[in-house]
Coordinates of C-alpha atoms in Angstrom, one line a residue:
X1 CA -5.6 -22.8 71.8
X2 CA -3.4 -24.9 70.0
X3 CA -2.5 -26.8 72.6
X4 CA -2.4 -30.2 70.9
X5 CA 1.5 -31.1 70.8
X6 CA 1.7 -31.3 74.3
X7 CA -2.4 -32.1 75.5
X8 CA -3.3 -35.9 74.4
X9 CA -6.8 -36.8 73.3
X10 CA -8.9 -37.8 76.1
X11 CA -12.6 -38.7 75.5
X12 CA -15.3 -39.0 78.2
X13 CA -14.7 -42.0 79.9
X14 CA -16.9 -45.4 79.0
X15 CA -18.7 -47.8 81.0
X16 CA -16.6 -50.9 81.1
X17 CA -17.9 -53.3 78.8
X18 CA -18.9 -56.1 81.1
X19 CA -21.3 -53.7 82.9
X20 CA -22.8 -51.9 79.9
X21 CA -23.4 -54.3 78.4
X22 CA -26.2 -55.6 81.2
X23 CA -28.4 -52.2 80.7
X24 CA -29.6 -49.6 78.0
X25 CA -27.9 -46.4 79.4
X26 CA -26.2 -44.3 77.5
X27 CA -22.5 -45.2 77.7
X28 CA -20.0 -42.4 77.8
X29 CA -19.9 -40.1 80.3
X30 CA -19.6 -36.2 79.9
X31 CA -17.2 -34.3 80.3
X32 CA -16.2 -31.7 83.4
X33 CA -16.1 -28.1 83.0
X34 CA -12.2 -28.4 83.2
X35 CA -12.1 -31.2 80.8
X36 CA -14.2 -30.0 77.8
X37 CA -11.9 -26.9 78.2
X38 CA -9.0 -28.9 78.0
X39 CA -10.0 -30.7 75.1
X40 CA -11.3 -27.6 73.3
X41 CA -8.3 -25.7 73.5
X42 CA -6.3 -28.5 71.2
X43 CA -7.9 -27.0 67.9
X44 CA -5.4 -25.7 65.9
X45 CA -8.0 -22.9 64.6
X46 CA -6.7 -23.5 61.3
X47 CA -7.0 -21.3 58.5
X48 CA -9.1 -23.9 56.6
X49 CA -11.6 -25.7 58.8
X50 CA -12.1 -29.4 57.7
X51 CA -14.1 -30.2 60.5
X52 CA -17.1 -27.3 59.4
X53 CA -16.7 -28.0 55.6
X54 CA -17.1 -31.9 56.3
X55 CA -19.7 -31.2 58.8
X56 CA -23.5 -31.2 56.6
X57 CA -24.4 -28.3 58.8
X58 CA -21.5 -26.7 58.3
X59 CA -21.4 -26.4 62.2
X60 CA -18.8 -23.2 63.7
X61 CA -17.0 -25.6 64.9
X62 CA -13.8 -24.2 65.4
X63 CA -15.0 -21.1 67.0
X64 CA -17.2 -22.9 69.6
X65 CA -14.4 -24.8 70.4
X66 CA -12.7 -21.7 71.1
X67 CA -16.0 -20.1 73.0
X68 CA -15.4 -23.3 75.2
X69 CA -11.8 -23.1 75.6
X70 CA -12.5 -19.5 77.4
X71 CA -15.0 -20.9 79.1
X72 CA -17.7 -19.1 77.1
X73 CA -20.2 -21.6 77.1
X74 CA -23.7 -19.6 76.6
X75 CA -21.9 -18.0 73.9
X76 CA -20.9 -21.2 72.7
X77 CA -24.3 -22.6 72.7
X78 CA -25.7 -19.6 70.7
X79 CA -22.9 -20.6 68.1
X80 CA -23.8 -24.1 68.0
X81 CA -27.4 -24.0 67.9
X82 CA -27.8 -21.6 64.7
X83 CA -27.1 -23.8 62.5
X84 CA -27.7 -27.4 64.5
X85 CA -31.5 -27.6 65.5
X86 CA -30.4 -30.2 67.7
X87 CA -26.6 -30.5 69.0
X88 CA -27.7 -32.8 71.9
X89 CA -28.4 -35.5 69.3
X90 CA -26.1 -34.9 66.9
X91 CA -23.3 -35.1 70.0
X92 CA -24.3 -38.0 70.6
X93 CA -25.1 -40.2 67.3
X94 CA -23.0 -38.4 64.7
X95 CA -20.0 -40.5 63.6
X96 CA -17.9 -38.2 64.3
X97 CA -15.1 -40.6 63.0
X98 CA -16.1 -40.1 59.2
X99 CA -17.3 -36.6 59.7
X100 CA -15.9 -33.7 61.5
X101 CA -13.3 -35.3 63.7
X102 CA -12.3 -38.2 60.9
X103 CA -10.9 -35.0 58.7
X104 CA -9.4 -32.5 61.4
X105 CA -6.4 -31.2 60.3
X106 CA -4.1 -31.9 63.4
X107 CA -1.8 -34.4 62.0
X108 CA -2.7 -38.0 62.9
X109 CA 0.0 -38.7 65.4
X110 CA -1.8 -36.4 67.6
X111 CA -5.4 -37.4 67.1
X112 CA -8.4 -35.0 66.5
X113 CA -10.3 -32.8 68.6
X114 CA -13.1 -34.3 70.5
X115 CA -15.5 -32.5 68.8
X116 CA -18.6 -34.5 69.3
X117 CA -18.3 -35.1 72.7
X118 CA -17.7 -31.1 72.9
X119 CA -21.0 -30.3 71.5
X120 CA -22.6 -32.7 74.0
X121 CA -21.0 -31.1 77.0
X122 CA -22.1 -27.2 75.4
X123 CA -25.7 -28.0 74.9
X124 CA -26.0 -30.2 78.2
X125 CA -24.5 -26.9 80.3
X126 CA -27.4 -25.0 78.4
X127 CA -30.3 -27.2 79.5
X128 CA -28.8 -27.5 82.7
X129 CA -28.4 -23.8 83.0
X130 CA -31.9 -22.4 81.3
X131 CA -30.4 -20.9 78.2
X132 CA -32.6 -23.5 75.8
X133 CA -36.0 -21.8 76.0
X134 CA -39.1 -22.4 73.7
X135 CA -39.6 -20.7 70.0
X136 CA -41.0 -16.8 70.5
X137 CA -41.6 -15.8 67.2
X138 CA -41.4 -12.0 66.4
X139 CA -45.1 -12.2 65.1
X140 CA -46.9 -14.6 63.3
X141 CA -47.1 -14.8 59.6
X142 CA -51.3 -15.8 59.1
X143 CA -49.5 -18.8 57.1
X144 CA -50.1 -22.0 57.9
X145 CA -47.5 -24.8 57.4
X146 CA -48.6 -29.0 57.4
X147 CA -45.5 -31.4 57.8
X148 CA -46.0 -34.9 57.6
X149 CA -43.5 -37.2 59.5
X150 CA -41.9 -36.1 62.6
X151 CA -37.9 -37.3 62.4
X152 CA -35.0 -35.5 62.3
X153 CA -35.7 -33.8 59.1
X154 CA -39.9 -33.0 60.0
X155 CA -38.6 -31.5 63.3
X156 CA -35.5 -29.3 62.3
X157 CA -38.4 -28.0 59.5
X158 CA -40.9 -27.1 62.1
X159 CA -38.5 -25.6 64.0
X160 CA -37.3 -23.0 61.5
X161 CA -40.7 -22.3 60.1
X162 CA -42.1 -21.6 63.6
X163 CA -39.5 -19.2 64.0
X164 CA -40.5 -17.7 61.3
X165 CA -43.7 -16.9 62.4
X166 CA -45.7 -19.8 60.9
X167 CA -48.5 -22.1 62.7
X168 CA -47.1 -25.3 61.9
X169 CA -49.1 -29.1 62.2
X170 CA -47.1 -32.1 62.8
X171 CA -48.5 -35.3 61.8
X172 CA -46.9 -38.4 62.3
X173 CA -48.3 -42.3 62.3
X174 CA -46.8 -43.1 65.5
X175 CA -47.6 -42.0 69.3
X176 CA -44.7 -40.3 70.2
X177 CA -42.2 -37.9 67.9
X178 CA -39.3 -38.5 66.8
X179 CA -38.9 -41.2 64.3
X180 CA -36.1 -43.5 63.9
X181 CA -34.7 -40.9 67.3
X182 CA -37.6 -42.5 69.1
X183 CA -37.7 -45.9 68.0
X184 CA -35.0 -46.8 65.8
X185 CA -31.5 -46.1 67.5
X186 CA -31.3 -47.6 70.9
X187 CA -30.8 -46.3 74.7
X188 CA -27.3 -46.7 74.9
X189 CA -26.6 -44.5 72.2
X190 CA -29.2 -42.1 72.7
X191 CA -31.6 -42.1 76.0
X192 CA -35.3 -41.4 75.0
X193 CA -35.7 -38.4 77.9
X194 CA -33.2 -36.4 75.4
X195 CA -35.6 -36.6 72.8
X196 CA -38.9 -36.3 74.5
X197 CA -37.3 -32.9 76.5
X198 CA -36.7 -31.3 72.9
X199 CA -40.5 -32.6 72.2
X200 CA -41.7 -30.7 74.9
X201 CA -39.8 -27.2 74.0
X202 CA -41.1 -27.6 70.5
X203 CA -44.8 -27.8 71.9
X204 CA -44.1 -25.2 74.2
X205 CA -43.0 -23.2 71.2
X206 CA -46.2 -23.4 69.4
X207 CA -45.9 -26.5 67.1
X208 CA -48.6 -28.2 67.1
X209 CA -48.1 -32.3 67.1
X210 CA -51.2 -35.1 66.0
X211 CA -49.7 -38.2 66.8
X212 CA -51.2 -41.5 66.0
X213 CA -51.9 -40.1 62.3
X214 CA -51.1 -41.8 59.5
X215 CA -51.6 -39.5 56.4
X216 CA -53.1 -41.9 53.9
X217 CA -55.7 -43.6 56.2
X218 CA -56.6 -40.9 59.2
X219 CA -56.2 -37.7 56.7
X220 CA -55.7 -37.3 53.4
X221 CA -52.7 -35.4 51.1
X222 CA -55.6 -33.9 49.6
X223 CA -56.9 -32.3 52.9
X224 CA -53.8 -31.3 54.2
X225 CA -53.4 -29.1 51.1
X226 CA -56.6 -27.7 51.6
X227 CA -56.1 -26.6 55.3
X228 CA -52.6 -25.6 55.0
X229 CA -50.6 -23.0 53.0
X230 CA -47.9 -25.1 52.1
X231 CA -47.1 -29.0 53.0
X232 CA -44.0 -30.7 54.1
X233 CA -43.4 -34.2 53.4
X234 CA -41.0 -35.9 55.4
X235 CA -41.7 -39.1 56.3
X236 CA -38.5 -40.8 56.2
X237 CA -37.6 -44.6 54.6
X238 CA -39.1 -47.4 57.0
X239 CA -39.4 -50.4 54.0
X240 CA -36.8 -52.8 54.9
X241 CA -35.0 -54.1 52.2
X242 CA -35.2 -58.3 52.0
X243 CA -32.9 -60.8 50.4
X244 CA -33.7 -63.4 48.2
X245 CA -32.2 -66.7 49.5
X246 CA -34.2 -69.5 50.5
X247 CA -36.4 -70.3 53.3
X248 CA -36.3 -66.0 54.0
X249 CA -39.6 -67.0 55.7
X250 CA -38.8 -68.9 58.4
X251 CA -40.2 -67.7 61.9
X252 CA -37.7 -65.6 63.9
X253 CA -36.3 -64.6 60.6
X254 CA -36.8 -60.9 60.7
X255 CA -36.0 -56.9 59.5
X256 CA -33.8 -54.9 62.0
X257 CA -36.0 -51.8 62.4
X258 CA -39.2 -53.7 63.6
X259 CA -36.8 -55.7 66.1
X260 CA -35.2 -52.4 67.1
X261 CA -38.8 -50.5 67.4
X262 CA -40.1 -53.4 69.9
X263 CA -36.8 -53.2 71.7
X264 CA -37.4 -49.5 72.1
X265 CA -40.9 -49.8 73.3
X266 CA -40.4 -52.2 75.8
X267 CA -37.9 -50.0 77.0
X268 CA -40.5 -47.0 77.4
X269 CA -42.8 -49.5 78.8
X270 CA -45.1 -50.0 76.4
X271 CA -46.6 -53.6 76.0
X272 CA -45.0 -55.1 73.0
X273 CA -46.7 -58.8 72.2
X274 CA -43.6 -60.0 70.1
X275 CA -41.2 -58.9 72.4
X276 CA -42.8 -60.8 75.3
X277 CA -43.2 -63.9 73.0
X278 CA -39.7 -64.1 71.7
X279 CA -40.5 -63.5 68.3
X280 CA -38.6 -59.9 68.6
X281 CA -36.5 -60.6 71.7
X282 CA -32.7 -62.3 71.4
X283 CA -33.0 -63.4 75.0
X284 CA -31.2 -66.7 75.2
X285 CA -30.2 -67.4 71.4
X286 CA -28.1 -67.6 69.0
X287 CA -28.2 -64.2 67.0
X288 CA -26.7 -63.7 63.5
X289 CA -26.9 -60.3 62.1
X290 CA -26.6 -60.0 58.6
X291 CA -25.3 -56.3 57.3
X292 CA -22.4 -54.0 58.1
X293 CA -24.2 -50.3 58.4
X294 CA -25.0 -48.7 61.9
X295 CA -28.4 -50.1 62.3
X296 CA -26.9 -53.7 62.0
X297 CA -24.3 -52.3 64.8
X298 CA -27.5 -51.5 67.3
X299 CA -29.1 -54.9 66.3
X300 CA -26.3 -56.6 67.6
X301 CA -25.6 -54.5 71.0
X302 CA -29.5 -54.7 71.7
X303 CA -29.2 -58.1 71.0
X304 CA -26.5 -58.3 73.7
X305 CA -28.2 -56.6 76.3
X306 CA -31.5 -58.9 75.4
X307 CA -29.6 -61.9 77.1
X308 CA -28.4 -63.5 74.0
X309 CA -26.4 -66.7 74.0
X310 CA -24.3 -65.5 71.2
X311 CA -24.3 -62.8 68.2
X312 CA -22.7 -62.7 65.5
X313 CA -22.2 -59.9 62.6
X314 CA -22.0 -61.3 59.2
X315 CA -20.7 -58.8 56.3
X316 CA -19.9 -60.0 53.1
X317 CA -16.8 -57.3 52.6
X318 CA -14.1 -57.2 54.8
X319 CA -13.7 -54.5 58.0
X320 CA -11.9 -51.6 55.9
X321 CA -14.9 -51.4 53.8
X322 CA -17.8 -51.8 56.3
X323 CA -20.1 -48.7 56.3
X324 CA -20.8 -48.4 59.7
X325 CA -18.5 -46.3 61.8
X326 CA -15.5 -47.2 63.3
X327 CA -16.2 -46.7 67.1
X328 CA -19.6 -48.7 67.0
X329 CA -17.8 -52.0 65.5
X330 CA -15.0 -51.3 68.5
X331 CA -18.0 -51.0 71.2
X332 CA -19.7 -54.2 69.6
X333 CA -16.4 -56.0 69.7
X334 CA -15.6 -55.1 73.6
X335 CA -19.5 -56.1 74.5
X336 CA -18.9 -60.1 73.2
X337 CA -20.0 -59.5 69.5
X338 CA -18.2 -61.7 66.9
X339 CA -17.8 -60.8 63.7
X340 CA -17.6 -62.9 60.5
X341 CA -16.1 -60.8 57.3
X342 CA -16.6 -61.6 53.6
X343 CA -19.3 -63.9 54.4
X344 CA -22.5 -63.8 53.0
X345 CA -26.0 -66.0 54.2
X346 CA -26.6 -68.8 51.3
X347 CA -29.8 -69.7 52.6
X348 CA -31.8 -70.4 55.5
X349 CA -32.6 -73.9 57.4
X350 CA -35.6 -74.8 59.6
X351 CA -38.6 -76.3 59.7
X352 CA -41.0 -73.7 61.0
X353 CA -38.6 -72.1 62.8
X354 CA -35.0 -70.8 61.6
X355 CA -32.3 -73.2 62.6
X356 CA -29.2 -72.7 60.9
X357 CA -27.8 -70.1 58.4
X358 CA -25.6 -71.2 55.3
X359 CA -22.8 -69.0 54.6
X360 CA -20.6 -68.6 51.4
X361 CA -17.3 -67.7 52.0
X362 CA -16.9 -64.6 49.6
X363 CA -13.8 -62.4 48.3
X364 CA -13.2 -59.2 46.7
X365 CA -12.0 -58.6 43.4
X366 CA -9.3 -56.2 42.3
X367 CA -10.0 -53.0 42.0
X368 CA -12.0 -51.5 38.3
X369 CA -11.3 -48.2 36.8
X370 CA -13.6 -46.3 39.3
X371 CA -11.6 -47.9 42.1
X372 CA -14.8 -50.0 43.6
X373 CA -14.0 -54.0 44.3
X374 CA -16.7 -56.6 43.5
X375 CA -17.9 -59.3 46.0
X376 CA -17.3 -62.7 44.7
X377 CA -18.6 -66.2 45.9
X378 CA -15.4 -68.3 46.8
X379 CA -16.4 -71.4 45.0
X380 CA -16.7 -74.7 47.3
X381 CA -16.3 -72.8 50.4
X382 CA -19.4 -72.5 52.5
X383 CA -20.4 -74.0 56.2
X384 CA -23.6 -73.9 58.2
X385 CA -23.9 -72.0 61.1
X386 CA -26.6 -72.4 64.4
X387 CA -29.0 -70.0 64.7
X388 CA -32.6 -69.4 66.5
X389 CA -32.8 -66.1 65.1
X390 CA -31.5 -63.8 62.5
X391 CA -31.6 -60.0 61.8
X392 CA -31.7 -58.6 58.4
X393 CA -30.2 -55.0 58.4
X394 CA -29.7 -54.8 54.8
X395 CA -31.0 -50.9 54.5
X396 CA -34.0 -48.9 54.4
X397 CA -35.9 -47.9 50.7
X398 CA -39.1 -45.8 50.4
X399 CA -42.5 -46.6 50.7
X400 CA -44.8 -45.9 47.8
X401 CA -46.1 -43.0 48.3
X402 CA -48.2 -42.2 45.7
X403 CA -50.2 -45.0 46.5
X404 CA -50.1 -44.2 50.1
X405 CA -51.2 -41.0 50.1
X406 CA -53.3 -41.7 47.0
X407 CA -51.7 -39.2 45.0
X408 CA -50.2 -40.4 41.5
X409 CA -49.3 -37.1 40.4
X410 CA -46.3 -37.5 43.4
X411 CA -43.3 -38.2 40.7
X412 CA -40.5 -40.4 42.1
X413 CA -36.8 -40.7 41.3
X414 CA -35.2 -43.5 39.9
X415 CA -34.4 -45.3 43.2
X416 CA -38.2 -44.9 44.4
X417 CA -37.9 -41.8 46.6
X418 CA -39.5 -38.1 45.8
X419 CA -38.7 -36.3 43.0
X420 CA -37.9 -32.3 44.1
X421 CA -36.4 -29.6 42.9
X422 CA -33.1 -29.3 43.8
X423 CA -32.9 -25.5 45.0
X424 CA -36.6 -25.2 46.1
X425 CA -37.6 -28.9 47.6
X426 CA -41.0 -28.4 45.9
X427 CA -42.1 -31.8 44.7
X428 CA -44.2 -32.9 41.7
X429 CA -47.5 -31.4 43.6
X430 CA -47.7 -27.4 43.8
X431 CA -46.9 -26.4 47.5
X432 CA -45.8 -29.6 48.6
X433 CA -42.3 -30.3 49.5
X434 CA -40.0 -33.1 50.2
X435 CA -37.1 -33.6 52.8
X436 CA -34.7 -36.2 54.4
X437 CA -34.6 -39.7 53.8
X438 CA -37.7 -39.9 51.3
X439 CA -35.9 -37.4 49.2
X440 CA -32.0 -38.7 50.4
X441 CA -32.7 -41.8 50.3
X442 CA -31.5 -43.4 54.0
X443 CA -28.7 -41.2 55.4
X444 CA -27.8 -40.1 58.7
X445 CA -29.9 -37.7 60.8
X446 CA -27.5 -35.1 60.6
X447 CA -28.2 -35.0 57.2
X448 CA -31.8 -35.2 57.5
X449 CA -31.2 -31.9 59.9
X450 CA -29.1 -30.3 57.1
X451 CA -32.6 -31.1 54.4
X452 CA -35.4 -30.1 56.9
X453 CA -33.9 -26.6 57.5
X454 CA -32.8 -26.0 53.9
X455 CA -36.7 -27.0 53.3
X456 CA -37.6 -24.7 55.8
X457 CA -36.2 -22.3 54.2
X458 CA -37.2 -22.7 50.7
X459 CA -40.7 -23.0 51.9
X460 CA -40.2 -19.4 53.7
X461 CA -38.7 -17.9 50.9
X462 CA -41.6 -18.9 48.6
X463 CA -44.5 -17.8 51.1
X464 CA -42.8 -14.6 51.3
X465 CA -42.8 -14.7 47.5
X466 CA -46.4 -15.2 47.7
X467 CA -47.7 -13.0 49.9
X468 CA -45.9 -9.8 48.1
X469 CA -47.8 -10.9 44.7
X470 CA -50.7 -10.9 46.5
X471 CA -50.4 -7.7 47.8

């Protein structure tokens, strides 16, 4: 260990730009045995990890890292799958840059520890070598467990609380699990086989999935309660936040997750009647994206890879303050995208169609107590811009639920997500529970991870509680 004075950085290698940028595969590499132990063995194995305590699974990481270094990798895997449901993902879509490696102690001038692409290479040598097997729970509980959404934070849940020994029922509105996995982040970041193979181990481990269920309209709240000894709710945040500028309307004016969902299907092969049309599908026009988070960062690299003439990423704050990470911007930049800083869209031109996009020039102002800049208009300073389509990735919020699964006593929070209790998830409703994004608000999935299993838990704990009174 320790090896990083005199052992550079070295990620996996990337497709070169002009070529990725033509397809949807994923576009890094992994690494070679000899490489990933390379790279492992340049953790300093400090006394205080930064990487685990910025990590919101608190991942092992420097003792994995070390495991991998030695060339211990089934030992490794063990380590790294306690307490990540799923490292394959998470190797792959964390932003590692503002997580575990963005606060690794190894001074800068030497770079961090490829941590991320680490964890891809440990749990890739496990599938490849048989050491991920399905769920085999020590006995079964007679408890029964209903979780309604299955994303990141619905399947980490279902994982623990099989393990525990409990019959657990997915239920999800779409036809394949997954969530945003599935059909919100795109190909080249994460290839839909990955998700589908953990899919498969979680059915072979007993969970038992109904797809195409939409609790609210194909089953009730009400009747999940009734068949079920406790009920997760986890559906995630899918209502796309608008903007209030004129002519919003137009045709091929439209939100980035349904534009990213009919990307993905198309991709699985599933006929998608928009995408064909061109209502969802940049093939051939001018793109602006308006937004500055990671799901604006896929709308613009699918949009790429659609054929478009041009794209463009318009953020009304300026790069050092753009939420999304670091790395995606860089891969946007190499495949063509242009980017457009403290600009904001004024309002929207067309006839039926979208045609142009007026943008006000915008600046920040110095900094108040709390240390947060404004965004101001630059007065007099605003230009049109062409445009035959335009994405709005402006965030996610919740969708009612209380009127969706018509069940008022659901209390929400102040920003319109469930209401739990902090240590025990339990919402408003007796035995129903909350977790992920509807209770987060939207996050990454590495939080929604950390929530399901810390649900999971809670939800144990209490039908252990529960079963001793009973007694």
């Amino acid at each position: 260990m320790l090896t990083f004075p005199n052992t550079p950085q070295h990620y996996p290698d990337v497709a070169p730009a002009e070529a990725r940028k033509h397809d949807y595969h994923e576009i890094y590499s992994d690494f070679d045995p000899a490489e990933a132990a390379i790279q492992a063995s340049r953790c300093s194995q400090c006394g205080i990890p930064f990487c685990q305590i910025h990590c919101p699974l608190q991942n092992n990481i420097p003792d994995w890292l070390k495991l991998t270094a030695e060339g211990r990798l089934q030992e490794a895997y063990a380590l790294s799958s306690a307490t990540n449901t799923f490292p394959e993902i998470c190797g792959r879509i964390c932003p590692q840059d503002r997580l575990c490696e963005g606060n690794c102690v190894i001074e800068k001038g030497f770079n961090s520890v490829t941590i991320g692409a680490v964890e891809k290479y440990i749990t890739e040598t496990a599938f490849a070598n048989g050491w991920v097997t399905p769920i085999a729970p020590a006995r079964d509980s007679g408890r029964s467990v209903g979780i309604i959404g299955a994303g990141p934070a619905g399947l980490a849940a279902a994982d623990m609380l099989r393990r525990f020994g409990h019959e657990v029922h997915v239920y999800d509105r779409y036809d394949r699990s997954g969530g945003l996995l599935m059909y919100g982040i795109p190909n080249f970041k994460l290839e839909k086989d990955i998700v589908l193979r953990r899919h498969h181990l979680l059915v072979q481990g007993g969970i038992h999935f109904h797809l195409d269920c939409a609790v609210g309209q194909d089953i009730s709240l009400a009747e999940l309660r009734q068949k079920h000894s406790t009920v997760l709710i986890a559906t995630g945040v899918y209502r796309s936040r608008d903007m209030e500028i004129p002519n919003a309307s137009l045709e091929h004016v439209v939100p980035a997750l349904p534009y990213l969902t009919a990307s993905n299907r198309a991709g699985l092969g599933d006929a998608v009647a928009e995408y064909d049309s061109g209502v969802l599908n940049a093939a051939s026009k001018e793109v602006i994206v308006i937004g500055g988070g990671d799901t604006a960062m896929d709308c613009v690299r699918t949009a790429v890879r659609q054929g478009a003439k041009k794209v463009t990423c318009l953020y009304r704050r300026d790069r050092a303050n753009m939420p999304g990470s670091r790395r995606e911007v860089k891969n946007a930049e190499e495949e063509g995208v242009q980017f457009m800083w403290l600009c904001a869209p004024k309002a929207f031109v067309g006839q039926r169609r979208v045609e142009q996009l007026l943008v006000q020039r915008m600046r920040l102002s110095a900094h108040d107590a709390a240390g947060r800049q404004s965004v101001l208009p630059v007065e007099g300073e605003s230009f049109a811009l062409p445009c035959d389509m335009a994405i709005k990735a402006l965030g996610f919020d919740a969708e009612d639920l209380p009127v969706m699964f018509d069940a008022p006593e659901l209390t929400l929070n102040t920003y319109g997500t469930l209401a739990v209790d902090a240590k025990s998830f339990e919402t408003s409703l007796p035995g129903v529970y909350g977790a992920g994004d509807i209770v987060r608000g939207a996050s990454l999935v590495v939080w929604a991870i950390r929530d399901g299993r810390d649900a999971a838990n809670a939800m144990h704990r209490s039908m252990v509680a529960q079963q001793k009174l009973v007694a």
